[in-house]
Coordinates of C-alpha atoms and ligand atoms in Angstrom, one line a residue:
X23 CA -161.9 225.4 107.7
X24 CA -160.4 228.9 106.9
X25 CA -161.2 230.9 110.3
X26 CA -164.9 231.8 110.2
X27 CA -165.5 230.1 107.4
X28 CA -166.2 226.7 105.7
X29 CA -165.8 226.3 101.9
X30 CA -168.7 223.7 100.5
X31 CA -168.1 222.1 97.0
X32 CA -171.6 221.2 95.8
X33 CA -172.2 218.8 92.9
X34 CA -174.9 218.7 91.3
X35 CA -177.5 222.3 90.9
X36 CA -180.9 220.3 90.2
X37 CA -183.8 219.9 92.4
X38 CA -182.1 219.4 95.5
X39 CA -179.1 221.6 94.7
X40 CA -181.2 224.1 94.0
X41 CA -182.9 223.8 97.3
X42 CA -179.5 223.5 99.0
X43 CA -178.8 227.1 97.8
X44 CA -181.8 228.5 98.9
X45 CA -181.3 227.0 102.3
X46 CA -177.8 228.3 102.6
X47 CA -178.8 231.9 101.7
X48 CA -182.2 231.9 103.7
X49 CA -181.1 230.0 106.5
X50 CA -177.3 231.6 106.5
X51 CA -178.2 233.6 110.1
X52 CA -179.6 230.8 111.9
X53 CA -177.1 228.3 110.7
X54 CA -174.0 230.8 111.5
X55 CA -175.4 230.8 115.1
X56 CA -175.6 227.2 115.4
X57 CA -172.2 226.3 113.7
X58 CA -170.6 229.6 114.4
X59 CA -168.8 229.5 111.3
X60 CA -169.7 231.0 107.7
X61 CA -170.7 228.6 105.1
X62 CA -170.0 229.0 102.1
X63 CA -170.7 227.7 98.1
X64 CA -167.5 227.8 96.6
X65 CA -168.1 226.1 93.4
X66 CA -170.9 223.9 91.8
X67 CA -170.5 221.2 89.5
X68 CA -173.0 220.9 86.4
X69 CA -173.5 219.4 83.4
X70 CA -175.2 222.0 81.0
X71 CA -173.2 225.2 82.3
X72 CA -175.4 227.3 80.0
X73 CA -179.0 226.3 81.3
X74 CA -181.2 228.4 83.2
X75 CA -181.5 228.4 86.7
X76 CA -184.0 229.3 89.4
X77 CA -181.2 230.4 91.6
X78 CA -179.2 233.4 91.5
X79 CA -175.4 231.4 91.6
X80 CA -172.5 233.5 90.3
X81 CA -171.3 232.7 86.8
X82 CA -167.5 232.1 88.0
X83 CA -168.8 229.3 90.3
X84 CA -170.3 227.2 88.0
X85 CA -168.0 224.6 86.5
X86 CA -168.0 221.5 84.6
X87 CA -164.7 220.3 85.8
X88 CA -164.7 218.2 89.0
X89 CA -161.5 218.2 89.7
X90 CA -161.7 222.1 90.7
X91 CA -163.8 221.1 93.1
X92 CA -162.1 217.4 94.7
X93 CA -158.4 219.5 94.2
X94 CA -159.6 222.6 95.9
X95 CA -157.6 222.8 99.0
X96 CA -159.9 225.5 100.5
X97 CA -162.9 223.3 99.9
X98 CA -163.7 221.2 103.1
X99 CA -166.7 219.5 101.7
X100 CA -168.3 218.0 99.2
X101 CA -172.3 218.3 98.9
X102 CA -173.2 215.8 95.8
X103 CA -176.7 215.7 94.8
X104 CA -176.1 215.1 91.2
X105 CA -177.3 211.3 91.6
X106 CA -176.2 208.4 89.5
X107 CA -173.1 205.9 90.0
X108 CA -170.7 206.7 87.7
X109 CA -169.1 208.6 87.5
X110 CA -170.6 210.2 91.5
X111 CA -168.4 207.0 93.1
X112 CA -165.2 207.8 91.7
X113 CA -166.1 211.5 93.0
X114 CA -166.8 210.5 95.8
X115 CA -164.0 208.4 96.9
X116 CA -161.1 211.0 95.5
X117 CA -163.2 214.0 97.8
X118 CA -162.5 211.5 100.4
X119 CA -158.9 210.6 99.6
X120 CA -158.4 214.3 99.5
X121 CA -159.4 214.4 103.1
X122 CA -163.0 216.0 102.1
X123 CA -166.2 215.3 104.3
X124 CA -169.3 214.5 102.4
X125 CA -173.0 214.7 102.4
X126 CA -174.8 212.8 99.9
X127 CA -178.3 212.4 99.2
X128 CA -177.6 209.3 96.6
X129 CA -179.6 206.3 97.7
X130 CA -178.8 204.4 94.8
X131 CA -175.1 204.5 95.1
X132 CA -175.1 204.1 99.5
X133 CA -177.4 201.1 98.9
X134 CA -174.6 199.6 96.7
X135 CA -171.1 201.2 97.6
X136 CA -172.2 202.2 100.8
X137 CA -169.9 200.2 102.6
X138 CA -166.7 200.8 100.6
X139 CA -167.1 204.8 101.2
X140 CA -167.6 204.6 104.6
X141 CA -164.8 202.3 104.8
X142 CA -162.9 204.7 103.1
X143 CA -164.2 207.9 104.9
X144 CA -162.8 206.1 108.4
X145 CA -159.5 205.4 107.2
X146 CA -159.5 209.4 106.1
X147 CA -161.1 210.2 109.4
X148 CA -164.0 212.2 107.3
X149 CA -167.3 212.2 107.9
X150 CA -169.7 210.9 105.5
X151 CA -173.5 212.2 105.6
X152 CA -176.7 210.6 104.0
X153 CA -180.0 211.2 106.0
X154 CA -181.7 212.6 102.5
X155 CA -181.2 209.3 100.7
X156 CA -184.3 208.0 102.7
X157 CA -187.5 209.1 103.1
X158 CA -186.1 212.6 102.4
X159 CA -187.0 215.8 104.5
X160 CA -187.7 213.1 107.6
X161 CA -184.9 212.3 110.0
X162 CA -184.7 209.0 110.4
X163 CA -181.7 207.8 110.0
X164 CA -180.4 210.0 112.5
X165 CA -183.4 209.0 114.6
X166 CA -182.0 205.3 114.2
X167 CA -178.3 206.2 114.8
X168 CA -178.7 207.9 117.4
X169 CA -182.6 208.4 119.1
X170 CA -182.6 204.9 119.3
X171 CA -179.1 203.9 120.1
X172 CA -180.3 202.8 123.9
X173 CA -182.9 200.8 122.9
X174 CA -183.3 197.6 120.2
X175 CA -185.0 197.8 116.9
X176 CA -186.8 194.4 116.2
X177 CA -189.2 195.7 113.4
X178 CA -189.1 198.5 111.0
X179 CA -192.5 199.4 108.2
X180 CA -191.6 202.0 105.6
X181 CA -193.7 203.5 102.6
X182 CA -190.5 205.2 101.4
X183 CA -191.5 205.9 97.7
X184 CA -193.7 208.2 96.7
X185 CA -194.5 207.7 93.5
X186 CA -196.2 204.3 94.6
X187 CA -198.1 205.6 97.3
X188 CA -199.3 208.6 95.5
X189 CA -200.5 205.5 92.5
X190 CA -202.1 203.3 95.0
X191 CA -203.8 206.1 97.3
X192 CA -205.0 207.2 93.9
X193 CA -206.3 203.5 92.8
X194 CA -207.7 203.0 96.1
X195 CA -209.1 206.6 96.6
X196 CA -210.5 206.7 93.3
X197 CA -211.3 202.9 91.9
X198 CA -208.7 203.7 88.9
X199 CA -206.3 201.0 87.1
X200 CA -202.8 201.3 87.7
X201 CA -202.2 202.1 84.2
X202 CA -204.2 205.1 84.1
X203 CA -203.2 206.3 87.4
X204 CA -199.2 206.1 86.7
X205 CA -199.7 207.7 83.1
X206 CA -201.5 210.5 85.6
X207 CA -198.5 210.4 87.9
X208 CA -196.3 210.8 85.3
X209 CA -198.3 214.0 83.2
X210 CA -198.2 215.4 86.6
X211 CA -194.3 214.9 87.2
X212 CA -194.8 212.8 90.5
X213 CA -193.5 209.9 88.7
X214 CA -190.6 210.1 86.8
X215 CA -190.4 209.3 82.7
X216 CA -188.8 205.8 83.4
X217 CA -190.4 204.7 86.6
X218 CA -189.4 201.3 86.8
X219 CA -187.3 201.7 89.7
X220 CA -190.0 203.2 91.4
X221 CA -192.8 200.7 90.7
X222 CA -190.7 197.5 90.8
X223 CA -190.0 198.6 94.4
X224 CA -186.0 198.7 93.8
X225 CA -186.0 202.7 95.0
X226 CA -187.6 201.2 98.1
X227 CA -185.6 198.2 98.0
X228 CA -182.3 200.3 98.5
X229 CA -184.0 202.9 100.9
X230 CA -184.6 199.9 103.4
X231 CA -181.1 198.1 102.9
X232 CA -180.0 201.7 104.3
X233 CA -182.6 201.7 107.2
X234 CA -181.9 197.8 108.1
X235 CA -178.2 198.2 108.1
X236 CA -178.1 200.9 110.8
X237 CA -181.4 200.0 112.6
X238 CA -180.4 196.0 112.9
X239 CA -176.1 197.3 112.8
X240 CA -175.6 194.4 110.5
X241 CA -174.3 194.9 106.9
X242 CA -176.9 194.6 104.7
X243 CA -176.9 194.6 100.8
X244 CA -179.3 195.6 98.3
X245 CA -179.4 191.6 97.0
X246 CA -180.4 190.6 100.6
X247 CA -183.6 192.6 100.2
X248 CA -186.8 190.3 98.4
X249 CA -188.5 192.9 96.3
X250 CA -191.9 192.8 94.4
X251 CA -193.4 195.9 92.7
X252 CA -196.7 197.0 92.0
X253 CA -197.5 197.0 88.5
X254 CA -199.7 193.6 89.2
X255 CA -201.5 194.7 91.8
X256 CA -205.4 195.7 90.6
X257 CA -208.4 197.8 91.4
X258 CA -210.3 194.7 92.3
X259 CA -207.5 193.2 94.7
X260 CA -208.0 196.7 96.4
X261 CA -211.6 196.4 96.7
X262 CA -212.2 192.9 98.0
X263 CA -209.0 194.3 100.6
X264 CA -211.2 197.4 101.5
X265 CA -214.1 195.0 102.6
X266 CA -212.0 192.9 104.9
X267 CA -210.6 195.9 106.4
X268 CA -207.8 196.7 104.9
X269 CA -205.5 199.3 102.5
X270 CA -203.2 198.3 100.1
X271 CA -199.1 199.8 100.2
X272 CA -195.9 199.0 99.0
X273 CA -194.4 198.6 101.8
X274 CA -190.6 197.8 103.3
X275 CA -190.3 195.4 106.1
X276 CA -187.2 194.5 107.9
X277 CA -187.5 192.1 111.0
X278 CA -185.2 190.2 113.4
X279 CA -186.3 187.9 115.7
X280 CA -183.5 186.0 117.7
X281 CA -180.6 187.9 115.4
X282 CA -182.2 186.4 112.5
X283 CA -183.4 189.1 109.8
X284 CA -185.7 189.6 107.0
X285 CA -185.9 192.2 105.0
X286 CA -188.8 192.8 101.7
X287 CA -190.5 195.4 99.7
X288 CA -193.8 194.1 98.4
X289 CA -197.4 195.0 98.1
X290 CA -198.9 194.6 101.5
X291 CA -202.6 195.0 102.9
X292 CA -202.4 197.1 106.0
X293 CA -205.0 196.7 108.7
X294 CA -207.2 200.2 108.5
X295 CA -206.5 200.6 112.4
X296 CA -202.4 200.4 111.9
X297 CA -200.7 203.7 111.6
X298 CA -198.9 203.3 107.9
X299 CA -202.8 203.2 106.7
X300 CA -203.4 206.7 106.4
X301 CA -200.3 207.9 105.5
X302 CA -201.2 208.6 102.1
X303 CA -200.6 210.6 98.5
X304 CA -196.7 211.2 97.8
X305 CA -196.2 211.3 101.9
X306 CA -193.3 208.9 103.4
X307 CA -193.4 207.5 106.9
X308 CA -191.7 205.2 108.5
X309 CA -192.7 202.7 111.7
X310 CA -190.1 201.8 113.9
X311 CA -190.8 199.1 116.7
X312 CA -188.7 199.3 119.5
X313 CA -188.0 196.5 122.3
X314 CA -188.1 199.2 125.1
X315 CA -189.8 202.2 123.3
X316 CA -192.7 200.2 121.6
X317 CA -194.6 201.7 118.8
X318 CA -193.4 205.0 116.8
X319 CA -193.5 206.2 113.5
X320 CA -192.2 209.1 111.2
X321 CA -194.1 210.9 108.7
X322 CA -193.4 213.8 106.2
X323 CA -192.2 214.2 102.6
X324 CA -190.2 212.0 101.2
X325 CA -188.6 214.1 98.3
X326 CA -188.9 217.4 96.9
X327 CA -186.9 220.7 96.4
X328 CA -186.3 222.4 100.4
X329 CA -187.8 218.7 102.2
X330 CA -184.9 217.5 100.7
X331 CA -182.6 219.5 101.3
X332 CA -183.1 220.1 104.9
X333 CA -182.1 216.9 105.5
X334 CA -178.5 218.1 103.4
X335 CA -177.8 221.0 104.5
X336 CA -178.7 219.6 108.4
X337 CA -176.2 216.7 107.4
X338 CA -173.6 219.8 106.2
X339 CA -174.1 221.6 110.3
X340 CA -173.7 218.0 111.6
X341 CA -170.2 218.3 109.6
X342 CA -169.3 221.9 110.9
X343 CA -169.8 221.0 114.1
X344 CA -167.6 218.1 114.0
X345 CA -164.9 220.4 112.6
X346 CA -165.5 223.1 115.0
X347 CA -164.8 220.0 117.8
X348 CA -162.2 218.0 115.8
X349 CA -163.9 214.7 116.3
X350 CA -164.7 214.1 112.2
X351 CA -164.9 210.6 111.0
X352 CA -165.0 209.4 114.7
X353 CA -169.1 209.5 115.1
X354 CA -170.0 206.7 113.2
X355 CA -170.6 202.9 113.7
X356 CA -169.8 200.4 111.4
X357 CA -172.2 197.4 111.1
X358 CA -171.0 194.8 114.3
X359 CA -173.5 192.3 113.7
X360 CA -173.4 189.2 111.3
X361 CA -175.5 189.0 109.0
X362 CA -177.6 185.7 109.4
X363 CA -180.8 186.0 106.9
X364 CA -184.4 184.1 107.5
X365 CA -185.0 180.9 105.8
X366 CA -188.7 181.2 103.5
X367 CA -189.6 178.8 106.9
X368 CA -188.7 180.9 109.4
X369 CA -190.7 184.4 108.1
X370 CA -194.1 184.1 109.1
X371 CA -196.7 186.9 108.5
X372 CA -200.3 186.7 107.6
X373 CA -201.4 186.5 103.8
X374 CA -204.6 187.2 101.7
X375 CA -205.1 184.8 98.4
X376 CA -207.3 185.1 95.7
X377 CA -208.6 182.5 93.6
X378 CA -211.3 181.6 91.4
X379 CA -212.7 177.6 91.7
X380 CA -215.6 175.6 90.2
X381 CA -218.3 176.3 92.5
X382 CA -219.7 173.0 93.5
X383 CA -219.9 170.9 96.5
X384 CA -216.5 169.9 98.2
X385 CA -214.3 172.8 97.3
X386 CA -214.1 174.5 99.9
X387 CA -213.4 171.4 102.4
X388 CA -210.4 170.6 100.1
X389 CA -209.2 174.0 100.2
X390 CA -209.3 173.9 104.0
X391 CA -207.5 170.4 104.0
X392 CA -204.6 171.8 101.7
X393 CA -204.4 174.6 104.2
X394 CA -204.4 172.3 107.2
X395 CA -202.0 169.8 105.5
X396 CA -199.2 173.1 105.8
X397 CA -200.6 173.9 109.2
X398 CA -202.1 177.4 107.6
X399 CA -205.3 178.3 109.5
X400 CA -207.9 180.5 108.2
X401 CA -208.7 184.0 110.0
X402 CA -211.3 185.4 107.0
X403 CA -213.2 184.0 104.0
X404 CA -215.4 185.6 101.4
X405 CA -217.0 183.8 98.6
X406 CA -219.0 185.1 95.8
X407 CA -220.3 184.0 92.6
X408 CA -217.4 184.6 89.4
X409 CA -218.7 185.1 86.1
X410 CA -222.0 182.9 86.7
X411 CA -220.4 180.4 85.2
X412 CA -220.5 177.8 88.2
X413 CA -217.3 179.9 89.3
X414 CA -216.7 181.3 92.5
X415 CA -214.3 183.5 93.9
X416 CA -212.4 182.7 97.3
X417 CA -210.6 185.4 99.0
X418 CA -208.7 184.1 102.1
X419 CA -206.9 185.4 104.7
X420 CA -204.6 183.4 107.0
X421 CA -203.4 183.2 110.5
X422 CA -199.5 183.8 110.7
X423 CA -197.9 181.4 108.4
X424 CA -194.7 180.8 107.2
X425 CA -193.8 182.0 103.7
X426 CA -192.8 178.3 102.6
X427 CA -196.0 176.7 103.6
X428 CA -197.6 179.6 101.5
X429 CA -195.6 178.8 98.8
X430 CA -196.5 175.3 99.0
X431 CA -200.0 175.6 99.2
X432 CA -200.4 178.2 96.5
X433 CA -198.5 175.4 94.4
X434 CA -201.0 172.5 95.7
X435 CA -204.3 175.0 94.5
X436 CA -202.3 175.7 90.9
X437 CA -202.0 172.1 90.3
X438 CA -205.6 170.7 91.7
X439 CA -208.4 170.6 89.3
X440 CA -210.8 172.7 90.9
X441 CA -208.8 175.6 91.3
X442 CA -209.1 177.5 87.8
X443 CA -206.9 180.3 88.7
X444 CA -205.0 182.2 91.5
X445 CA -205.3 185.6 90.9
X446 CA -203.2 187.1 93.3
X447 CA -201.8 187.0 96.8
X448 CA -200.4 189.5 99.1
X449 CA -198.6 189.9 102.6
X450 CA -200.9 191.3 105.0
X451 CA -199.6 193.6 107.8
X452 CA -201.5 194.6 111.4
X453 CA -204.4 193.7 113.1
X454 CA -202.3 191.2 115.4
Ligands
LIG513 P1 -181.6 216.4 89.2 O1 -182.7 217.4 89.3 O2 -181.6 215.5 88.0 O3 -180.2 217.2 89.2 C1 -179.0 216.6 89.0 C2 -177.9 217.7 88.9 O4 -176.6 217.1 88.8 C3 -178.0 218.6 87.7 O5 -177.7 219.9 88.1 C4 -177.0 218.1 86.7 O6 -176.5 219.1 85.9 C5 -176.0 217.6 87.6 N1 -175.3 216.4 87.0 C6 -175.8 215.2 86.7 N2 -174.8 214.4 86.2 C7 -173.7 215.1 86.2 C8 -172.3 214.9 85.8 N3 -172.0 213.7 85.3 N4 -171.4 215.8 85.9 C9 -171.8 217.0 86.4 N5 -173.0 217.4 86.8 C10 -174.0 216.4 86.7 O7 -181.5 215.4 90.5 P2 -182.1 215.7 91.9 O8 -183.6 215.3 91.8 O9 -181.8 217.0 92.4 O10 -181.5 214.5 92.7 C11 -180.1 214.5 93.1 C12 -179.8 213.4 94.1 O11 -180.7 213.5 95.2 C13 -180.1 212.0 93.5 O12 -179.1 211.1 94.0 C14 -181.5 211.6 94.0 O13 -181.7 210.2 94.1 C15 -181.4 212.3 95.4 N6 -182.7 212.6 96.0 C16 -183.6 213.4 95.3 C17 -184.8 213.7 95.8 C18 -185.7 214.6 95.1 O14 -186.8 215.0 95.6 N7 -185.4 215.1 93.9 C19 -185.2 213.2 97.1 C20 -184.3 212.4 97.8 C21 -183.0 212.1 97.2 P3 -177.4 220.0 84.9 O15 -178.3 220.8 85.8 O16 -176.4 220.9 84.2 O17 -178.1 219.1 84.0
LIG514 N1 -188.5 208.5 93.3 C1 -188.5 208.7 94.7 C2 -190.0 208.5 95.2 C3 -187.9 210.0 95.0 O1 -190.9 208.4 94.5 O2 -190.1 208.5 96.5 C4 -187.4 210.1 96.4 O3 -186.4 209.2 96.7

């Protein structure tokens, strides 16, 4: 910090770059006020120096060579929003070697390397910044860090991707298939060209090794998250969910109960009455459940242009500030917990099944007995006629069971010989 003013290298002059700018400049009054310090763009890393922009950014600032940027002197932080993790990691950690603060909006590479650069960022006494890498433009990991640093998180619900919730409020809304509705998404731009990540739940996957890590202060990695997309999940699975009184969301869960957590992205029917059910479209929210606070949840966008970049340039004032005080690098908490994962036996949660049998007498008392052999008891059963071909389709739901006696009994129905198919099976969420 030079006086009255702090230099800002930014990295990266896409979507949320571009939002960062128009931030700074709109916001430069308000911001001055609160930080009492200028803040300033002093040069901006890109990878096409010649392509148009929608922001007015002088021509000597744009460069193509980080090093002007991580062996600046004047600059006192770096803003990267350029994404990827190479080569944004070895950025990263030289901005930090060079005694650089950092906000980051990168999901992808905190989910992985999260760890090492804040490891890092301690011993250099920087701060490092990263609310936008969840559920963009809403708050919540500060709301974790610090809103809720009195109290005990025990359970945390998040639709933190977009692009799935936009596909299954579509399906749901509208009866459509999944492929037609993500060809939609995609013609649209809500879903990117390649959305794997998005649809095989890994974007949500990292999002809620983030949230788990700093709501349950245990180190968690990506690989301790189970993940299941949504590219199997149909228009009739929805329906026969609608009638028993539910919606359908990829949703991340992490639980602890007695230290022990578990933490999943999956295709989940959500009771109508709980509060994730209407959050819907390209909207993120996140539920947090609190030992002393009880119930809350936060809502809003979860990416775009200015959403996202409120939660940057907030992350930048956070950084000021610290300079203005001199207490940089000192505000954060490293994971103090161990890490001790659930066993498939020890994660219990209700679960909706599927599955087509020969529709004669008997069936359904040897379905109940394979439940009742696992201890799984039945909360809801519909049964209608399949293909009037002596078929008939059994949709269950169960009482809390554990995942392994699921497991096992869904193995027990694939091998009998009345059970013809299972077609699908699904956590189910609320309504306890
Ligand atoms: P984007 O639109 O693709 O922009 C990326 C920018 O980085 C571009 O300006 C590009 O330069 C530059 N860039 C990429 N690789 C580079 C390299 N190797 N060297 C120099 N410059 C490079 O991306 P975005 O949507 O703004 O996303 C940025 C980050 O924010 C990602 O980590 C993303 O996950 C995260 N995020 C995005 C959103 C959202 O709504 N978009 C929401 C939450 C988090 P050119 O312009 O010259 O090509
Ligand atoms: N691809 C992400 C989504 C963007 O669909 O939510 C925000 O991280």
């Amino acid at each position: 910090m030079n006086g009255h003013k702090v230099k800002v290298g930014l990295m990266g002059l896409g979507t949320v770059g571009t939002g960062v700018i128009r931030l700074l400049e709109g916001h430069q009054d308000d911001l001055k006020q609160q930080t009492g310090v200028q803040t300033e763009i002093a040069k901006v890393l890109v990878q096409n120096p010649g392509k148009e922009r929608s922001v007015n950014v002088q021509s000597d600032l744009i460069t193509t060579d980080p090093y002007s940027l991580l062996h600046d002197p004047e600059i006192d932080v770096i803003v990267e929003v350029m994404g990827g993790i190479e080569p944004t990691l070895g950025f990263i950690l030289e901005a930090l070697e060079q005694g650089k603060h950092v906000v980051t909006a990168n999901k992808d590479l905190m989910a992985l390397h999260g760890a090492e650069i804040l490891k890092k960022a301690a011993e250099k006494n920087c701060d490092v910044f990263y609310e936008a890498s969840v559920a963009g433009g809403i708050p919540i990991l500060r709301a974790l860090v610090e809103g809720f640093s009195s109290d005990r998180i025990t359970k945390m619900m998040g639709i933190v991707n977009g692009t799935t919730n936009y596909i299954l409020t579509k399906m749901s809304q509208e009866g459509a298939s999944y492929d037609a509705v993500l060809k939609e998404a995609q013609q649209l731009g809500y879903a990117e060209a390649d959305p794997t990540s998005d649809v095989g739940g890994i974007d949500a996957a990292r999002k809620m090794s983030i949230l788990s890590t700093l709501g349950f202060h245990a180190g968690m990695n990506l690989e301790d998250v189970s993940c299941k997309g949504i590219s199997e999940v149909t228009s009739e699975d929805i329906e026969y969910g609608k009638k028993l009184g539910y919606v359908m969301k990829l949703i991340g869960i992490a639980k602890q109960d007695d230290e022990l957590i578990e933490v999943s992205v999956e295709p989940t029917f959500v009771k109508n009455s709980h509060p994730l059910a209407s959050v819907n479209g390209v909207f993120n929210a996140v539920y947090v459940y609190g030992e002393a606070v009880g119930e809350t949840m936060f809502y809003g966008p979860g990416a775009g242009e200015l959403p996202t970049a409120t939660a940057v340039v907030s992350d930048l004032v956070t950084v000021v500030k610290n300079m203005k005080l001199g207490v940089n690098g000192r505000g954060m908490v490293a994971p103090y917990k161990e890490k001790k994962l659930k066993k498939d036996e020890e994660i219990f949660a209700k679960y909706f099944i599927r599955f087509i049998v020969d529709d004669k007498s008997g069936v359904l008392s040897q379905v109940t007995k394979t439940m009742a052999d696992y201890d799984v008891s039945l909360e809801q059963v519909m049964q209608q006629p399949y293909n009037k071909d002596h078929k008939a389709e059994l949709i269950i739901v169960t009482h809390s069971s554990s995942k392994k006696s699921i497991q096992n009994i869904l193995t027990q129905l694939e091998m009998s010989d009345y059970v013809n198919e299972i077609k699908s099976f699904y956590r189910v969420e609320g309504g306890e």
